[in-house]
Tab-separated table of N, CA, C and O in Angstrom:
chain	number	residue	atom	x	y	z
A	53	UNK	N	0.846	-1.171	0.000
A	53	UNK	CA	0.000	0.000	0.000
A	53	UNK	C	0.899	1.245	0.000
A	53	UNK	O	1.834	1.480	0.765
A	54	UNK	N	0.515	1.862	-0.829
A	54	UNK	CA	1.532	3.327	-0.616
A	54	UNK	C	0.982	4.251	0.028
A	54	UNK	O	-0.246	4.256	0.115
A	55	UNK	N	1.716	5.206	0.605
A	55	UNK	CA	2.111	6.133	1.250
A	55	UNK	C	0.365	6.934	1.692
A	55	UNK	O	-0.219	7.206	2.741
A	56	UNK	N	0.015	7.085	-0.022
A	56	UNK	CA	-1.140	7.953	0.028
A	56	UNK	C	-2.296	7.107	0.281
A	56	UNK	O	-3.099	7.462	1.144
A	57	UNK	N	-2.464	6.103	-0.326
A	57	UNK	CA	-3.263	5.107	0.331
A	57	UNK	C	-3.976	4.940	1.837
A	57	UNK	O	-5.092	4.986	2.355
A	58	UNK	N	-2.577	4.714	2.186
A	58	UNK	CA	-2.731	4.432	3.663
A	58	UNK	C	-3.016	5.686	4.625
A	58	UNK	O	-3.283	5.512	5.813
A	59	UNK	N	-2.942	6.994	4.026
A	59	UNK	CA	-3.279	8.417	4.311
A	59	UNK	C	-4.927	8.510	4.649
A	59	UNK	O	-5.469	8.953	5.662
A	60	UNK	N	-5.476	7.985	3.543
A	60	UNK	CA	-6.691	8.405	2.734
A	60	UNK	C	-7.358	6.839	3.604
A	60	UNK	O	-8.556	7.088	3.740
A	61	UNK	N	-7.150	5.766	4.061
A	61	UNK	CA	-7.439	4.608	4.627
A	61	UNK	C	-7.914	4.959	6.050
A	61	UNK	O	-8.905	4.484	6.605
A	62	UNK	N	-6.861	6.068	6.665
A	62	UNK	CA	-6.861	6.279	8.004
A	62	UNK	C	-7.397	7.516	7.968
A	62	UNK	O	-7.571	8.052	9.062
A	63	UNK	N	-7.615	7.937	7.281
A	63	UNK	CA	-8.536	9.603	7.475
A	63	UNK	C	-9.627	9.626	8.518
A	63	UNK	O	-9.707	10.692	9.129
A	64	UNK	N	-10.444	8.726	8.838
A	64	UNK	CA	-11.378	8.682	9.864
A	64	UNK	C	-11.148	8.732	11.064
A	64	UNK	O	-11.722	9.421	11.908
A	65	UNK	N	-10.015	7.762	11.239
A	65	UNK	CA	-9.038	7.937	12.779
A	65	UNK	C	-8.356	9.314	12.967
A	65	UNK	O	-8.320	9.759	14.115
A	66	UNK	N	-7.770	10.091	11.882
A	66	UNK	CA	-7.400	11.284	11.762
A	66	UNK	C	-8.303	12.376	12.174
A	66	UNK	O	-7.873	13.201	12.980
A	67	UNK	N	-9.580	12.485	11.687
A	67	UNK	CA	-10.595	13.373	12.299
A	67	UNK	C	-10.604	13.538	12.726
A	67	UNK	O	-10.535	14.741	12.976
A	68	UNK	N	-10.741	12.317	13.885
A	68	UNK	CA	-11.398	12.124	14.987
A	68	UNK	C	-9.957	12.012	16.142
A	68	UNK	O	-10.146	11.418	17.203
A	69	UNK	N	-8.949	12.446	15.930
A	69	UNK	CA	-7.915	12.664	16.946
A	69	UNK	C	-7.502	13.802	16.533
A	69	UNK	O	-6.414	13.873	17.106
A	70	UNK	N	-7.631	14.903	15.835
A	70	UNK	CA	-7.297	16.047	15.279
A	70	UNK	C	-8.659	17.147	15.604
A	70	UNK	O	-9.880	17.014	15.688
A	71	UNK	N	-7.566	18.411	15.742
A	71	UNK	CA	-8.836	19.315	15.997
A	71	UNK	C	-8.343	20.860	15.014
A	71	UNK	O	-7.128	20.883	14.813
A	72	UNK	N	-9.002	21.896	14.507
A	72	UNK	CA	-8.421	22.834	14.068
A	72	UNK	C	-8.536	23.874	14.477
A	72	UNK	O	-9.609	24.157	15.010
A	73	UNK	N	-7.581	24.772	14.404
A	73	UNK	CA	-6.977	25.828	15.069
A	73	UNK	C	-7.550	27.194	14.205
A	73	UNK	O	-6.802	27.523	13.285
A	74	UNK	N	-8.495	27.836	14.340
A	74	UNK	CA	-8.936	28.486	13.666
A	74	UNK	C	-8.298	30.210	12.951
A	74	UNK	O	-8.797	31.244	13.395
A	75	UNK	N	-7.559	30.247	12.215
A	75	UNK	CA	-6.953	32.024	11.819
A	75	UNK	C	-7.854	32.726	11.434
A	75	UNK	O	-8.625	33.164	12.287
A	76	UNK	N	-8.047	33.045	10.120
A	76	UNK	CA	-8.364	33.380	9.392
A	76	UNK	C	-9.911	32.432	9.266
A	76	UNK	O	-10.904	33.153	9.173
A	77	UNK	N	-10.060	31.590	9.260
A	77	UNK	CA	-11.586	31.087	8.694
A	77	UNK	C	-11.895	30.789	7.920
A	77	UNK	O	-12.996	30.249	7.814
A	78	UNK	N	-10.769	31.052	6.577
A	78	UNK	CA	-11.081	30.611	5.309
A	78	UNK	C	-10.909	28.915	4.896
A	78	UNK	O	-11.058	28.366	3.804
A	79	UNK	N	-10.637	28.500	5.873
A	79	UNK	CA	-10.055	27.212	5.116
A	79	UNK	C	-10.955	26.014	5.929
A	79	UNK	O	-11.092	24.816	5.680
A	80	UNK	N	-11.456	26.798	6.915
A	80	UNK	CA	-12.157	25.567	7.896
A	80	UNK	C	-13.666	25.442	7.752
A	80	UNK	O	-14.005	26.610	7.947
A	81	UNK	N	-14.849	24.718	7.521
A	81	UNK	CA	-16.005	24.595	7.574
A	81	UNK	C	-16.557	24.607	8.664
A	81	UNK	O	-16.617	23.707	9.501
A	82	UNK	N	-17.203	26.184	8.695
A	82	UNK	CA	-18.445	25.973	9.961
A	82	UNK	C	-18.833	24.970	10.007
A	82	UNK	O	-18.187	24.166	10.679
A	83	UNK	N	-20.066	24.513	9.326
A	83	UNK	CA	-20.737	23.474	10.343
A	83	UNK	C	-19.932	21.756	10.650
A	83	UNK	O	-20.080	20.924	11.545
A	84	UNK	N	-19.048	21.811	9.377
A	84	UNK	CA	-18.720	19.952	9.183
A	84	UNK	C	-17.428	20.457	9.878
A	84	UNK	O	-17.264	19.432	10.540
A	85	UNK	N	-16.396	21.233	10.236
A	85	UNK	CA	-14.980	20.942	10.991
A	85	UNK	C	-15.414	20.930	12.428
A	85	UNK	O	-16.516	21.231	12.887
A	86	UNK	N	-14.252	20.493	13.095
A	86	UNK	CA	-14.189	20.439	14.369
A	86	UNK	C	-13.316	21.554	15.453
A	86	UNK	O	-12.593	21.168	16.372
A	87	UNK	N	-13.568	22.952	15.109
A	87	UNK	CA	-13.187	24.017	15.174
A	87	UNK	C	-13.427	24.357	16.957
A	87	UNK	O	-12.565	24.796	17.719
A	88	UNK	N	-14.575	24.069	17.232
A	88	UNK	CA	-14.853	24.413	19.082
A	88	UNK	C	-15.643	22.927	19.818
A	88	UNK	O	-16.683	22.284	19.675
A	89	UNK	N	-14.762	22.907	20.416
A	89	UNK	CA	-15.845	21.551	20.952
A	89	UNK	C	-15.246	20.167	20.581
A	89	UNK	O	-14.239	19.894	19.928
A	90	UNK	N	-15.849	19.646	20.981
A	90	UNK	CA	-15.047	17.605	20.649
A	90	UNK	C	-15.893	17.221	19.301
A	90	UNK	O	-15.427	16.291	18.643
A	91	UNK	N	-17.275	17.939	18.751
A	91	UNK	CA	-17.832	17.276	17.321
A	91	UNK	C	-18.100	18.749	16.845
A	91	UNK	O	-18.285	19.878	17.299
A	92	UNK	N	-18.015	18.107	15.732
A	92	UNK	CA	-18.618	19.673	14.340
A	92	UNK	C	-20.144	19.774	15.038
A	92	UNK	O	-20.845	19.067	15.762
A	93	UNK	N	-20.237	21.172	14.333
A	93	UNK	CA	-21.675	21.806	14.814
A	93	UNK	C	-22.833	20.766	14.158
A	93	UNK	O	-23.727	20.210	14.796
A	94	UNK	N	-22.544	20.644	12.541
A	94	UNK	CA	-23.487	19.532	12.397
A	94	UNK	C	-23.860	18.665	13.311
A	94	UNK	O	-25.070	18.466	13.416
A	95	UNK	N	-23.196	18.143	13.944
A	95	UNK	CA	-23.717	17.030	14.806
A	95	UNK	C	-24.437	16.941	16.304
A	95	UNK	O	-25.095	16.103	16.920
A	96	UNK	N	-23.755	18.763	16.615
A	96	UNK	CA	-24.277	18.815	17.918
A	96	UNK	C	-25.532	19.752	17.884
A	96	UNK	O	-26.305	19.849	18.837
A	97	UNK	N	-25.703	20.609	16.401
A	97	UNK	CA	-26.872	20.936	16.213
A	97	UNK	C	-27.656	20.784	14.991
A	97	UNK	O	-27.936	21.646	14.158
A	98	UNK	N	-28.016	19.336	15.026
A	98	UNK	CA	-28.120	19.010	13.427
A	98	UNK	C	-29.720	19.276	12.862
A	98	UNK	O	-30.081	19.103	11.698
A	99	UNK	N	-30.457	19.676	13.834
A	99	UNK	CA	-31.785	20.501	13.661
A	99	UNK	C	-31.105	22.120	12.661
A	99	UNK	O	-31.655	22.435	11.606
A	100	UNK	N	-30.376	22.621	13.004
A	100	UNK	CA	-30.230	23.998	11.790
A	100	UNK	C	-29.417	23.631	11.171
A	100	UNK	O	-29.208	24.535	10.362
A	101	UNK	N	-28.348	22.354	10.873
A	101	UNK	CA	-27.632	22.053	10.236
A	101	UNK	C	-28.647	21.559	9.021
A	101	UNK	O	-28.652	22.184	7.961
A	102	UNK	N	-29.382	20.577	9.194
A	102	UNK	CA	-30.275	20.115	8.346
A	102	UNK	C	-30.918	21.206	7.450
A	102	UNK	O	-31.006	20.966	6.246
A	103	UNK	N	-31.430	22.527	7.999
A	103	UNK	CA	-32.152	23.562	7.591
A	103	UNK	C	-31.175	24.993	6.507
A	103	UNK	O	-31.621	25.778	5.670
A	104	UNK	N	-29.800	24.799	7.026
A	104	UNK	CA	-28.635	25.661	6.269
A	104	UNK	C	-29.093	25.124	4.546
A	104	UNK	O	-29.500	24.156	3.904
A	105	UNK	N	-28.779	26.199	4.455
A	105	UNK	CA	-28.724	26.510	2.609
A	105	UNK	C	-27.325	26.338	1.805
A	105	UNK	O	-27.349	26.169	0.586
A	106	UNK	N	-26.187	26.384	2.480
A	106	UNK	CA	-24.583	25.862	2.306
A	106	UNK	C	-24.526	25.454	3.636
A	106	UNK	O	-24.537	26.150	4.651
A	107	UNK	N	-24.454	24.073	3.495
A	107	UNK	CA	-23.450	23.237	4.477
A	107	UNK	C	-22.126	23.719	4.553
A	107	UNK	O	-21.587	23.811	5.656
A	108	UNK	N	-21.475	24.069	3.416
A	108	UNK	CA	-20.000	24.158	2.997
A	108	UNK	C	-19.279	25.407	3.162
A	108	UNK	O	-18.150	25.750	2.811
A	109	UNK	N	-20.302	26.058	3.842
A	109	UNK	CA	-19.908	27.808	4.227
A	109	UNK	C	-18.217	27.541	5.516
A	109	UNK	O	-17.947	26.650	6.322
A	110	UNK	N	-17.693	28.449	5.216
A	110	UNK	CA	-15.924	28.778	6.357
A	110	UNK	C	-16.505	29.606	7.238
A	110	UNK	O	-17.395	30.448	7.112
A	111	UNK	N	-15.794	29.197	8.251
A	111	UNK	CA	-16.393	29.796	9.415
A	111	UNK	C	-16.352	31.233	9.258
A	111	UNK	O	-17.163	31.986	9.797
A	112	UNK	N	-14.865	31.813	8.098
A	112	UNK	CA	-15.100	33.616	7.533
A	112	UNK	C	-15.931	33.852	6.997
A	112	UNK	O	-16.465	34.932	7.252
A	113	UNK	N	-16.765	32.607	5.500
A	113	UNK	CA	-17.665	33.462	5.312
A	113	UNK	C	-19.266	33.365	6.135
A	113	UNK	O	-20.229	33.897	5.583
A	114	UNK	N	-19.385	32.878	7.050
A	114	UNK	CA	-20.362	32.760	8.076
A	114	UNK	C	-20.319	34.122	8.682
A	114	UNK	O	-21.319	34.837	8.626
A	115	UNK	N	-18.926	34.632	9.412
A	115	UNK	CA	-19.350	35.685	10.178
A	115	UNK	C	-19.059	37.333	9.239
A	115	UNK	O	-18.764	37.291	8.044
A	116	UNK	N	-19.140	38.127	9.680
A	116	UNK	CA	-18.945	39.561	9.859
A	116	UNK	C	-19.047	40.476	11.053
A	116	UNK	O	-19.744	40.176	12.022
A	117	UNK	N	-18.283	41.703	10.976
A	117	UNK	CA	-18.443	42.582	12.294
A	117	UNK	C	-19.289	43.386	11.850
A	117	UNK	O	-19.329	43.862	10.716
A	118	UNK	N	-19.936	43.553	12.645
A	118	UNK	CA	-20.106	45.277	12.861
A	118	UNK	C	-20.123	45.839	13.954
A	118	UNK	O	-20.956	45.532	14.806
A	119	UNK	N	-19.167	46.815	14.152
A	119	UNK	CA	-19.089	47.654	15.255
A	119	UNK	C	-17.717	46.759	16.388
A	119	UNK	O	-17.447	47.039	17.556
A	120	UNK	N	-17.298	46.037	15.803
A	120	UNK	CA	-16.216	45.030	16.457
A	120	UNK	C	-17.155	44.336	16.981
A	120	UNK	O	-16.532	43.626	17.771
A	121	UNK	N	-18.451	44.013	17.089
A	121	UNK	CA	-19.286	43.066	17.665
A	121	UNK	C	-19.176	41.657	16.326
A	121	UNK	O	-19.005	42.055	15.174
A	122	UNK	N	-19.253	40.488	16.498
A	122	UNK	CA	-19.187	39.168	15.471
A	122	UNK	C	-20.739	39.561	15.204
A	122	UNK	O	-21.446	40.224	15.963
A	123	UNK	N	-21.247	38.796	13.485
A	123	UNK	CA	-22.703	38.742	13.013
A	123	UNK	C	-22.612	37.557	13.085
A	123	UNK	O	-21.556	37.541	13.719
A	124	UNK	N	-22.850	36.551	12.956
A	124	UNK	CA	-22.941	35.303	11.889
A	124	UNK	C	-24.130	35.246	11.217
A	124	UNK	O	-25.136	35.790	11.671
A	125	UNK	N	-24.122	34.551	10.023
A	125	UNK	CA	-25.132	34.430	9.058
A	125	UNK	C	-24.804	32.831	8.741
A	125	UNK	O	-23.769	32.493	8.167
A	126	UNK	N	-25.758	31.946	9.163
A	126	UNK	CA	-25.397	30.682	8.965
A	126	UNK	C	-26.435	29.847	8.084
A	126	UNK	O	-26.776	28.667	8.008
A	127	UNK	N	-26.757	31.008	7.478
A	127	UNK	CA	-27.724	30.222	6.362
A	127	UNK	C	-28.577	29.956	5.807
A	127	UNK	O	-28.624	29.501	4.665
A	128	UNK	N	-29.883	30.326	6.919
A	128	UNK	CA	-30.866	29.840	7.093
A	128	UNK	C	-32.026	30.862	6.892
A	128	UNK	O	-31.994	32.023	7.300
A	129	UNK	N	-33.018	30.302	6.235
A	129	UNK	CA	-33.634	31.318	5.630
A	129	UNK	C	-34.772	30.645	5.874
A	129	UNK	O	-35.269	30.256	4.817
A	130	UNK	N	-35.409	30.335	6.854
A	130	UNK	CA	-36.693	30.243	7.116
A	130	UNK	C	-36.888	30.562	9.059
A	130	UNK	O	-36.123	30.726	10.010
A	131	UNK	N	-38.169	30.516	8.862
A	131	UNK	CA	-38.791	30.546	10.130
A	131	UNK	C	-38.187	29.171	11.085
A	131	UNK	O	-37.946	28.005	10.774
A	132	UNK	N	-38.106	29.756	12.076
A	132	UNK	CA	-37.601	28.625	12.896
A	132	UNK	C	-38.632	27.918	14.220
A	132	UNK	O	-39.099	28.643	15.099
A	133	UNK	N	-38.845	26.597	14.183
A	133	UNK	CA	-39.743	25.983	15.028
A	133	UNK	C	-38.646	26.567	16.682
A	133	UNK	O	-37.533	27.070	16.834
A	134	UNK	N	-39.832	26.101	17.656
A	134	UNK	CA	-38.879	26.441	19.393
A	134	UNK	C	-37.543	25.881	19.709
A	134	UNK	O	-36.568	26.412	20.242
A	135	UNK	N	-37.794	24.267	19.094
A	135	UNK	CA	-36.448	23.799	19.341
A	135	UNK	C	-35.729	24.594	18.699
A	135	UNK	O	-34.781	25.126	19.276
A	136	UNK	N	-36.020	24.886	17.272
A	136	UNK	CA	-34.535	24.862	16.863
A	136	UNK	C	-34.360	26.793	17.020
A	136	UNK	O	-33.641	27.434	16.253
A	137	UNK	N	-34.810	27.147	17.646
A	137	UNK	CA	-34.612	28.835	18.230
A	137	UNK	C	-34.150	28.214	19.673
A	137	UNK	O	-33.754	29.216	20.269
A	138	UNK	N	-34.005	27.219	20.457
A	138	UNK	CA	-33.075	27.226	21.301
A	138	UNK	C	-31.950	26.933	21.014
A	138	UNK	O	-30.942	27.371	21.569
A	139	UNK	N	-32.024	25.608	19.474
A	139	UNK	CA	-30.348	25.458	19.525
A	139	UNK	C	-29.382	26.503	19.300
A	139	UNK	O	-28.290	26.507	19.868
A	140	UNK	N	-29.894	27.721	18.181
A	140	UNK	CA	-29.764	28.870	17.904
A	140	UNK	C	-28.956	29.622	18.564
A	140	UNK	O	-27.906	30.186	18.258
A	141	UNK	N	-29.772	29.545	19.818
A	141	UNK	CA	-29.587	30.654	20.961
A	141	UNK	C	-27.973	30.089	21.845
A	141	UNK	O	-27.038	30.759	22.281
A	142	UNK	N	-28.166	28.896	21.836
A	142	UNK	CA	-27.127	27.606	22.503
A	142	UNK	C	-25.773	27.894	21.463
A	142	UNK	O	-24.681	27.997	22.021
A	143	UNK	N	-25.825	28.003	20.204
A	143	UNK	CA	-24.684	28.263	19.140
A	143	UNK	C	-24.458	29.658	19.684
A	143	UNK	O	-23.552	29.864	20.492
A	144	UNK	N	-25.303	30.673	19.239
A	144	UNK	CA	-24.831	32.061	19.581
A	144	UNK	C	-24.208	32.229	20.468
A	144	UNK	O	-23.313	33.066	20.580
A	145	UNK	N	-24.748	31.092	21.631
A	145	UNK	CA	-24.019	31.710	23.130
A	145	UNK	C	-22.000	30.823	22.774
A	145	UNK	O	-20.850	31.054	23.147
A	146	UNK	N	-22.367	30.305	22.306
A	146	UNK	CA	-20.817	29.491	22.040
A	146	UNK	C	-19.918	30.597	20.936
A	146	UNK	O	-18.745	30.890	21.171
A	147	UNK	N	-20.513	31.022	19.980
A	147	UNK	CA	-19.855	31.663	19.045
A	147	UNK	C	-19.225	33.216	19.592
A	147	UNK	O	-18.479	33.967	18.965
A	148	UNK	N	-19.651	33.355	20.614
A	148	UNK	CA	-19.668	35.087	21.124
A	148	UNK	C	-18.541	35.349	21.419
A	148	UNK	O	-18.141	36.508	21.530
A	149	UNK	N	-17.707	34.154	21.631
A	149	UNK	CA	-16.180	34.439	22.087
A	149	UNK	C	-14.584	34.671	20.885
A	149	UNK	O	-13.383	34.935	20.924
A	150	UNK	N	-15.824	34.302	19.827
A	150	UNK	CA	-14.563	33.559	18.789
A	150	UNK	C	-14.067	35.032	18.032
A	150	UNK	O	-14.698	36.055	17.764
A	151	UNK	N	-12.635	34.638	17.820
A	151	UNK	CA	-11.943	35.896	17.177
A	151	UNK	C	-11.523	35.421	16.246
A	151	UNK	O	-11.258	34.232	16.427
A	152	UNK	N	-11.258	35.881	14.997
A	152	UNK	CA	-10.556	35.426	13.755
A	152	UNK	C	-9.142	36.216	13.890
A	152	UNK	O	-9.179	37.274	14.519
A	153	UNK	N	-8.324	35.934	13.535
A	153	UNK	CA	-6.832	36.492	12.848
A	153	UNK	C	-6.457	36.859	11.773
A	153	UNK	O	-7.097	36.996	10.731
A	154	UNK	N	-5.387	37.032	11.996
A	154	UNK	CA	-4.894	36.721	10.321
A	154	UNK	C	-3.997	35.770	10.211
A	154	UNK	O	-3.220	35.915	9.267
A	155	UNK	N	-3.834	34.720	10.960
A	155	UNK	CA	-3.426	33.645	10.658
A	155	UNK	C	-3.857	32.606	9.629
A	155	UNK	O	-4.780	32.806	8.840
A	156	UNK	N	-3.311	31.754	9.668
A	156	UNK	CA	-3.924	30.503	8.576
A	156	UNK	C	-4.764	29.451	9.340
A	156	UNK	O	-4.522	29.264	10.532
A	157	UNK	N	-5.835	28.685	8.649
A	157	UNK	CA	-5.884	27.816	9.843
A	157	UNK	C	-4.936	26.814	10.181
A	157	UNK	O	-3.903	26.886	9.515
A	158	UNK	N	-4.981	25.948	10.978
A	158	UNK	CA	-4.457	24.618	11.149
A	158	UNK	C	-4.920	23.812	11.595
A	158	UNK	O	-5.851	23.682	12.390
A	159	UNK	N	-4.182	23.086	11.020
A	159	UNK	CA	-5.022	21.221	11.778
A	159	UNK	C	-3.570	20.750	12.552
A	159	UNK	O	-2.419	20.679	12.122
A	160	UNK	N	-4.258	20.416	14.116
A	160	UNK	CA	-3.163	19.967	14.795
A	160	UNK	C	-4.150	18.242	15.378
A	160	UNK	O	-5.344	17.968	15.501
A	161	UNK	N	-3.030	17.567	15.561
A	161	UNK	CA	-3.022	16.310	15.443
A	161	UNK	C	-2.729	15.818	17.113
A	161	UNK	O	-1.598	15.880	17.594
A	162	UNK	N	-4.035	15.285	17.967
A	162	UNK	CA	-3.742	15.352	19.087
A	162	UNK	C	-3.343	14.180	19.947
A	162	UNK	O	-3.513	14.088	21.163
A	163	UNK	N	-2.659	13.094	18.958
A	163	UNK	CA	-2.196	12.110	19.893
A	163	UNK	C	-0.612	12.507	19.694
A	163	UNK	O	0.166	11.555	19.747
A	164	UNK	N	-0.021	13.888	19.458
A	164	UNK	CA	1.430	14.244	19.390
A	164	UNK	C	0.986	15.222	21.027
A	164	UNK	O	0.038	15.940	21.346
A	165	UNK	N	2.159	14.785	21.679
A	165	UNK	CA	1.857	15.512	22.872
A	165	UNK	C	2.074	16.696	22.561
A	165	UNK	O	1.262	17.451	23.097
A	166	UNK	N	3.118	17.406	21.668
A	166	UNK	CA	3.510	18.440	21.516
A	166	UNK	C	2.449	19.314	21.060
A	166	UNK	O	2.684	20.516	21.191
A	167	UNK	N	1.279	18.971	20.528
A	167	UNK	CA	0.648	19.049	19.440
A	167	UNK	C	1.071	20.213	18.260
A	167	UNK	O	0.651	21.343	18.013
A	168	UNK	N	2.264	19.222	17.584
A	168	UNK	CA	2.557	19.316	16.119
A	168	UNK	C	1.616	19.312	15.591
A	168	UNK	O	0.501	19.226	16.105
A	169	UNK	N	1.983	19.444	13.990
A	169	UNK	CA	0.600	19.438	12.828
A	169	UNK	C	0.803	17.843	12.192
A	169	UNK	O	1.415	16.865	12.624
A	170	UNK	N	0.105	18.042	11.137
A	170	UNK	CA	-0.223	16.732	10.692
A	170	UNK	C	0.612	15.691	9.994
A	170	UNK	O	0.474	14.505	9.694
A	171	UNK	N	1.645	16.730	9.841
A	171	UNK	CA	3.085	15.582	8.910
A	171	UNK	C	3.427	14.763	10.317
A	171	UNK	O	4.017	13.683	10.301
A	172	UNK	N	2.993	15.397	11.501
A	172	UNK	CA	3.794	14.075	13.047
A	172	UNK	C	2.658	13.297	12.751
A	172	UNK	O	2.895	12.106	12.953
A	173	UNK	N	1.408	13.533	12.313
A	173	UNK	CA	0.424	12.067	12.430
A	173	UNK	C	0.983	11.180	10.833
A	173	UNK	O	1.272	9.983	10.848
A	174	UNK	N	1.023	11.717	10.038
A	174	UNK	CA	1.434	11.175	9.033
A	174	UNK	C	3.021	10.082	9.304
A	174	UNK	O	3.278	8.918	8.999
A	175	UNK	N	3.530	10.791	9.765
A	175	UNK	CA	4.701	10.131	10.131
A	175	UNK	C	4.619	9.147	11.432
A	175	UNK	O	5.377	8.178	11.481
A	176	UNK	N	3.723	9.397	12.449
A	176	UNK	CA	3.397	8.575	12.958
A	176	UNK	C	3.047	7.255	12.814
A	176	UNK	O	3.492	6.155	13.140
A	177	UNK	N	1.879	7.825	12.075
A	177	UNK	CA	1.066	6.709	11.497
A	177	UNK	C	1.135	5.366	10.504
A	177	UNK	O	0.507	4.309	10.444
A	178	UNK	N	2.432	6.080	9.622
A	178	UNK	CA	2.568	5.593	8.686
A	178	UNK	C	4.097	5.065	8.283
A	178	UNK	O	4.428	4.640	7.177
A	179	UNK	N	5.252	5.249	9.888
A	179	UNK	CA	6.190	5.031	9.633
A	179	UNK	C	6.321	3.416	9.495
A	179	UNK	O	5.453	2.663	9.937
A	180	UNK	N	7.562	2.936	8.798
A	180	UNK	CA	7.822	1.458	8.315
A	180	UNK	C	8.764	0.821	9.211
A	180	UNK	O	9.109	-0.345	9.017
C-alpha cells in the first residue's frame, strides 16, 4: 500500500484525533470541521444544520463585524420551530467568544503531545 493510500485509509481515525486551530476562517467549515468543541456543529446541532442553505460555508464566510461586535449568518432562511430557536440561541451563546486572525488555519493532530501538525500524524502513522 503506498504512502497515500494508507493516508486516505486512516482519514477517519485522523478526524477524529485532530482538531483545528482556527486564523483566518477561510479554510475551515463551519458546520462539518471540528473548530470548538469535541464534534462539528453539524452534529451537535443538526436541527439547523439540516435547515442551512450551504453546508459548505468557512467559518469567515459565516461571520462579519459590525461595530467590532461578530454577526454570523449561517444560512438559514426560514422561520424557525422552538427547538430549533433554542439550539440557535445555545450556538450564539458558544460563538460570542470567537476571534478570527490573520493567521492561517491549522489542523493539529492530538495524539502528538507536543501538538505538532499533521506531517507528526502522518509520520506517525505511517512510519515502516
Amino acid at each position: 500500500m503506498s504512502l497515500w493510500q494508507g493516508v486516505l485509509k486512516s482519514l477517519p481515525d485522523f478526524k477524529k484525533g485532530s482538531r483545528i486551530q482556527v486564523g483566518k476562517g477561510n479554510q475551515t467549515r463551519f458546520w462539518e470541521g471540528v473548530w470548538i468543541g469535541e464534534e462539528p456543529f453539524s452534529e451537535r446541532f443538526s436541527s439547523l444544520y439540516q435547515i442551512t442553505r450551504n453546508k459548505q460555508l468557512s467559518v469567515n464566510q459565516s461571520r462579519t463585524t459590525n461595530q467590532d461586535k461578530n454577526e454570523w449568518n449561517l444560512g438559514i432562511e426560514r422561520r424557525l420551530y422552538d427547538h430549533e430557536i433554542d439550539d440557535l440561541i445555545e450556538l450564539l451563546g458558544i460563538l460570542d467568544g470567537v476571534v478570527l486572525t490573520e493567521d492561517d488555519d491549522r489542523i493539529w493532530w492530538l495524539g502528538d503531545k507536543k501538538g505538532r501538525q499533521i506531517e507528526n500524524w502522518i509520520t506517525h502513522t505511517h512510519a515502516s
